[in-house]
Amino acid sequence: MALPLIEDSMGNLVASFAAQTETGDISLPILVNELRRKKEEFCQKLAEIREDNPASGLFRCTKDARDLYNKRNEINIYMSSSWCKFPLYEANFGWGKPSWVVPVPLHLVKNLIILMDTKDGEGIEAWVILSEEEMAYVL
């Protein structure tokens, strides 16, 4: 969905939306449905930001995600980001294109999932960073 904030703007729009569950025992289809609903709600709010100061509108749109993140010591938060379709393997800073792109520093964040295109563009790599406690639970 194209989200024209300002006619003369350019660059990447980076924003957050959050889906919250009330129970620790949730199925994947329910979680995906809730994420999809929150994303649609977020995009709808964002599309309505055609005001004098789009930055403050974007700040209001991401309030739910910020409020949840501020409770990170009280609740389990899992973040995800898709870097798919970014031409990361086309970057050339003078010494050639990269042979492998790795999101760093991974050790600074826990419970994070980053999706990236593979070098050949035929697949997706999933970088999953979990705390030791979460890994023990998964295994």
PDB file of C-alpha atoms in Angstrom:
ATOM      1  CA  MET A   1       0.000   0.000   0.000  1.00  0.00           C
ATOM      2  CA  ALA A   2       1.448   3.372  -0.980  1.00  0.00           C
ATOM      3  CA  LEU A   3       1.344   5.880   1.848  1.00  0.00           C
ATOM      4  CA  PRO A   4       1.926   9.371   0.467  1.00  0.00           C
ATOM      5  CA  LEU A   5       2.756  11.461   3.541  1.00  0.00           C
ATOM      6  CA  ILE A   6       4.177  14.519   1.846  1.00  0.00           C
ATOM      7  CA  GLU A   7       4.334  15.065  -1.876  1.00  0.00           C
ATOM      8  CA  ASP A   8       8.020  16.063  -1.833  1.00  0.00           C
ATOM      9  CA  SER A   9       9.252  13.441   0.667  1.00  0.00           C
ATOM     10  CA  MET A  10      11.660  10.621  -0.065  1.00  0.00           C
ATOM     11  CA  GLY A  11      13.411   7.797   1.762  1.00  0.00           C
ATOM     12  CA  ASN A  12      12.269   4.866   3.833  1.00  0.00           C
ATOM     13  CA  LEU A  13       9.443   5.003   6.300  1.00  0.00           C
ATOM     14  CA  VAL A  14      10.326   3.041   9.411  1.00  0.00           C
ATOM     15  CA  ALA A  15       7.567   2.594  11.927  1.00  0.00           C
ATOM     16  CA  SER A  16       6.199   0.101  14.420  1.00  0.00           C
ATOM     17  CA  PHE A  17       2.908  -1.476  15.256  1.00  0.00           C
ATOM     18  CA  ALA A  18       2.153  -3.912  18.038  1.00  0.00           C
ATOM     19  CA  ALA A  19      -0.132  -6.865  18.583  1.00  0.00           C
ATOM     20  CA  GLN A  20      -0.728  -7.918  22.157  1.00  0.00           C
ATOM     21  CA  THR A  21      -2.124 -11.194  23.465  1.00  0.00           C
ATOM     22  CA  GLU A  22      -3.705 -11.686  26.836  1.00  0.00           C
ATOM     23  CA  THR A  23      -2.696 -15.312  27.287  1.00  0.00           C
ATOM     24  CA  GLY A  24       0.624 -17.102  27.170  1.00  0.00           C
ATOM     25  CA  ASP A  25      -0.882 -20.032  25.259  1.00  0.00           C
ATOM     26  CA  ILE A  26      -1.684 -18.726  21.788  1.00  0.00           C
ATOM     27  CA  SER A  27      -1.750 -20.522  18.490  1.00  0.00           C
ATOM     28  CA  LEU A  28       0.203 -19.297  15.494  1.00  0.00           C
ATOM     29  CA  PRO A  29      -2.903 -18.673  13.319  1.00  0.00           C
ATOM     30  CA  ILE A  30      -4.430 -16.461  16.032  1.00  0.00           C
ATOM     31  CA  LEU A  31      -1.202 -14.502  16.401  1.00  0.00           C
ATOM     32  CA  VAL A  32      -0.833 -14.042  12.635  1.00  0.00           C
ATOM     33  CA  ASN A  33      -4.449 -12.878  12.401  1.00  0.00           C
ATOM     34  CA  GLU A  34      -3.894 -10.354  15.214  1.00  0.00           C
ATOM     35  CA  LEU A  35      -0.688  -9.065  13.583  1.00  0.00           C
ATOM     36  CA  ARG A  36      -2.475  -8.711  10.246  1.00  0.00           C
ATOM     37  CA  ARG A  37      -5.343  -6.807  11.903  1.00  0.00           C
ATOM     38  CA  LYS A  38      -2.947  -4.460  13.727  1.00  0.00           C
ATOM     39  CA  LYS A  39      -0.943  -3.845  10.543  1.00  0.00           C
ATOM     40  CA  GLU A  40      -4.093  -2.923   8.619  1.00  0.00           C
ATOM     41  CA  GLU A  41      -5.182  -0.640  11.461  1.00  0.00           C
ATOM     42  CA  PHE A  42      -1.730   0.985  11.528  1.00  0.00           C
ATOM     43  CA  CYS A  43      -1.686   1.520   7.737  1.00  0.00           C
ATOM     44  CA  GLN A  44      -5.156   3.055   7.870  1.00  0.00           C
ATOM     45  CA  LYS A  45      -4.051   5.511  10.585  1.00  0.00           C
ATOM     46  CA  LEU A  46      -0.899   6.299   8.657  1.00  0.00           C
ATOM     47  CA  ALA A  47      -2.843   6.993   5.469  1.00  0.00           C
ATOM     48  CA  GLU A  48      -4.887   9.587   7.367  1.00  0.00           C
ATOM     49  CA  ILE A  49      -1.839  11.601   8.473  1.00  0.00           C
ATOM     50  CA  ARG A  50      -2.163  14.201   5.722  1.00  0.00           C
ATOM     51  CA  GLU A  51      -1.752  17.059   8.157  1.00  0.00           C
ATOM     52  CA  ASP A  52       0.699  19.940   8.625  1.00  0.00           C
ATOM     53  CA  ASN A  53       3.199  17.832  10.585  1.00  0.00           C
ATOM     54  CA  PRO A  54       3.341  14.196   9.398  1.00  0.00           C
ATOM     55  CA  ALA A  55       6.150  13.392  11.856  1.00  0.00           C
ATOM     56  CA  SER A  56       3.888  14.075  14.836  1.00  0.00           C
ATOM     57  CA  GLY A  57       1.157  11.996  13.180  1.00  0.00           C
ATOM     58  CA  LEU A  58       3.573   9.105  12.736  1.00  0.00           C
ATOM     59  CA  PHE A  59       4.629   9.509  16.363  1.00  0.00           C
ATOM     60  CA  ARG A  60       0.966   9.149  17.407  1.00  0.00           C
ATOM     61  CA  CYS A  61       0.530   6.073  15.175  1.00  0.00           C
ATOM     62  CA  THR A  62       3.387   4.254  16.878  1.00  0.00           C
ATOM     63  CA  LYS A  63       2.277   5.076  20.437  1.00  0.00           C
ATOM     64  CA  ASP A  64       0.862   1.583  21.118  1.00  0.00           C
ATOM     65  CA  ALA A  65       4.126  -0.079  20.124  1.00  0.00           C
ATOM     66  CA  ARG A  66       6.174   2.342  22.238  1.00  0.00           C
ATOM     67  CA  ASP A  67       3.911   1.840  25.261  1.00  0.00           C
ATOM     68  CA  LEU A  68       4.288  -1.937  25.005  1.00  0.00           C
ATOM     69  CA  TYR A  69       8.061  -1.695  24.549  1.00  0.00           C
ATOM     70  CA  ASN A  70       8.320   0.411  27.701  1.00  0.00           C
ATOM     71  CA  LYS A  71       6.838  -2.577  29.589  1.00  0.00           C
ATOM     72  CA  ARG A  72       9.571  -4.921  28.296  1.00  0.00           C
ATOM     73  CA  ASN A  73      10.712  -5.721  31.842  1.00  0.00           C
ATOM     74  CA  GLU A  74       7.179  -6.833  32.775  1.00  0.00           C
ATOM     75  CA  ILE A  75       6.065  -8.728  29.672  1.00  0.00           C
ATOM     76  CA  ASN A  76       7.636 -10.854  26.941  1.00  0.00           C
ATOM     77  CA  ILE A  77       8.138  -8.860  23.774  1.00  0.00           C
ATOM     78  CA  TYR A  78       9.035 -10.425  20.423  1.00  0.00           C
ATOM     79  CA  MET A  79      10.043  -8.070  17.654  1.00  0.00           C
ATOM     80  CA  SER A  80      10.319  -8.801  13.973  1.00  0.00           C
ATOM     81  CA  SER A  81      11.517  -6.875  10.970  1.00  0.00           C
ATOM     82  CA  SER A  82      11.565  -7.659   7.292  1.00  0.00           C
ATOM     83  CA  TRP A  83      14.558  -6.459   5.307  1.00  0.00           C
ATOM     84  CA  CYS A  84      13.280  -8.283   2.244  1.00  0.00           C
ATOM     85  CA  LYS A  85      13.416  -6.441  -1.076  1.00  0.00           C
ATOM     86  CA  PHE A  86      16.140  -4.098   0.179  1.00  0.00           C
ATOM     87  CA  PRO A  87      19.056  -4.388  -2.278  1.00  0.00           C
ATOM     88  CA  LEU A  88      21.555  -5.220   0.483  1.00  0.00           C
ATOM     89  CA  TYR A  89      23.613  -7.476  -1.764  1.00  0.00           C
ATOM     90  CA  GLU A  90      23.936  -4.710  -4.370  1.00  0.00           C
ATOM     91  CA  ALA A  91      25.714  -2.272  -2.013  1.00  0.00           C
ATOM     92  CA  ASN A  92      29.236  -1.486  -3.111  1.00  0.00           C
ATOM     93  CA  PHE A  93      31.347   0.866  -1.019  1.00  0.00           C
ATOM     94  CA  GLY A  94      34.406   0.551  -3.230  1.00  0.00           C
ATOM     95  CA  TRP A  95      35.616  -2.938  -2.397  1.00  0.00           C
ATOM     96  CA  GLY A  96      32.930  -4.937  -4.215  1.00  0.00           C
ATOM     97  CA  LYS A  97      29.533  -6.328  -3.387  1.00  0.00           C
ATOM     98  CA  PRO A  98      29.132  -8.326  -0.161  1.00  0.00           C
ATOM     99  CA  SER A  99      29.271 -12.102  -0.228  1.00  0.00           C
ATOM    100  CA  TRP A 100      27.034 -12.337   2.841  1.00  0.00           C
ATOM    101  CA  VAL A 101      24.986  -9.737   4.695  1.00  0.00           C
ATOM    102  CA  VAL A 102      24.570 -10.186   8.449  1.00  0.00           C
ATOM    103  CA  PRO A 103      22.530  -7.864  10.675  1.00  0.00           C
ATOM    104  CA  VAL A 104      24.833  -6.770  13.513  1.00  0.00           C
ATOM    105  CA  PRO A 105      25.111  -6.286  16.448  1.00  0.00           C
ATOM    106  CA  LEU A 106      22.705  -9.101  17.181  1.00  0.00           C
ATOM    107  CA  HIS A 107      23.754  -9.494  20.807  1.00  0.00           C
ATOM    108  CA  LEU A 108      22.196  -6.159  21.821  1.00  0.00           C
ATOM    109  CA  VAL A 109      18.599  -7.293  21.299  1.00  0.00           C
ATOM    110  CA  LYS A 110      16.761 -10.390  22.454  1.00  0.00           C
ATOM    111  CA  ASN A 111      13.608 -12.003  21.087  1.00  0.00           C
ATOM    112  CA  LEU A 112      14.099 -10.563  17.606  1.00  0.00           C
ATOM    113  CA  ILE A 113      13.386 -12.027  14.184  1.00  0.00           C
ATOM    114  CA  ILE A 114      14.882 -10.446  11.063  1.00  0.00           C
ATOM    115  CA  LEU A 115      13.879 -11.688   7.609  1.00  0.00           C
ATOM    116  CA  MET A 116      16.255 -11.033   4.700  1.00  0.00           C
ATOM    117  CA  ASP A 117      16.448 -12.126   1.089  1.00  0.00           C
ATOM    118  CA  THR A 118      19.182 -14.643   0.316  1.00  0.00           C
ATOM    119  CA  LYS A 119      22.026 -13.512  -1.940  1.00  0.00           C
ATOM    120  CA  ASP A 120      20.545 -15.290  -4.973  1.00  0.00           C
ATOM    121  CA  GLY A 121      17.122 -13.749  -4.286  1.00  0.00           C
ATOM    122  CA  GLU A 122      15.472 -17.162  -4.382  1.00  0.00           C
ATOM    123  CA  GLY A 123      14.860 -17.566  -0.652  1.00  0.00           C
ATOM    124  CA  ILE A 124      14.598 -15.882   2.706  1.00  0.00           C
ATOM    125  CA  GLU A 125      16.990 -16.088   5.651  1.00  0.00           C
ATOM    126  CA  ALA A 126      15.480 -15.834   9.123  1.00  0.00           C
ATOM    127  CA  TRP A 127      17.774 -14.503  11.829  1.00  0.00           C
ATOM    128  CA  VAL A 128      16.172 -15.506  15.122  1.00  0.00           C
ATOM    129  CA  ILE A 129      17.725 -14.076  18.276  1.00  0.00           C
ATOM    130  CA  LEU A 130      16.315 -15.427  21.534  1.00  0.00           C
ATOM    131  CA  SER A 131      17.399 -15.276  25.153  1.00  0.00           C
ATOM    132  CA  GLU A 132      18.798 -18.447  26.697  1.00  0.00           C
ATOM    133  CA  GLU A 133      15.513 -18.965  28.557  1.00  0.00           C
ATOM    134  CA  GLU A 134      13.494 -18.697  25.352  1.00  0.00           C
ATOM    135  CA  MET A 135      15.823 -21.085  23.518  1.00  0.00           C
ATOM    136  CA  ALA A 136      15.451 -23.639  26.327  1.00  0.00           C
ATOM    137  CA  TYR A 137      11.668 -23.343  25.971  1.00  0.00           C
ATOM    138  CA  VAL A 138      11.785 -23.784  22.188  1.00  0.00           C
ATOM    139  CA  LEU A 139      14.049 -26.837  22.353  1.00  0.00           C
TER     140      LEU A 139
END
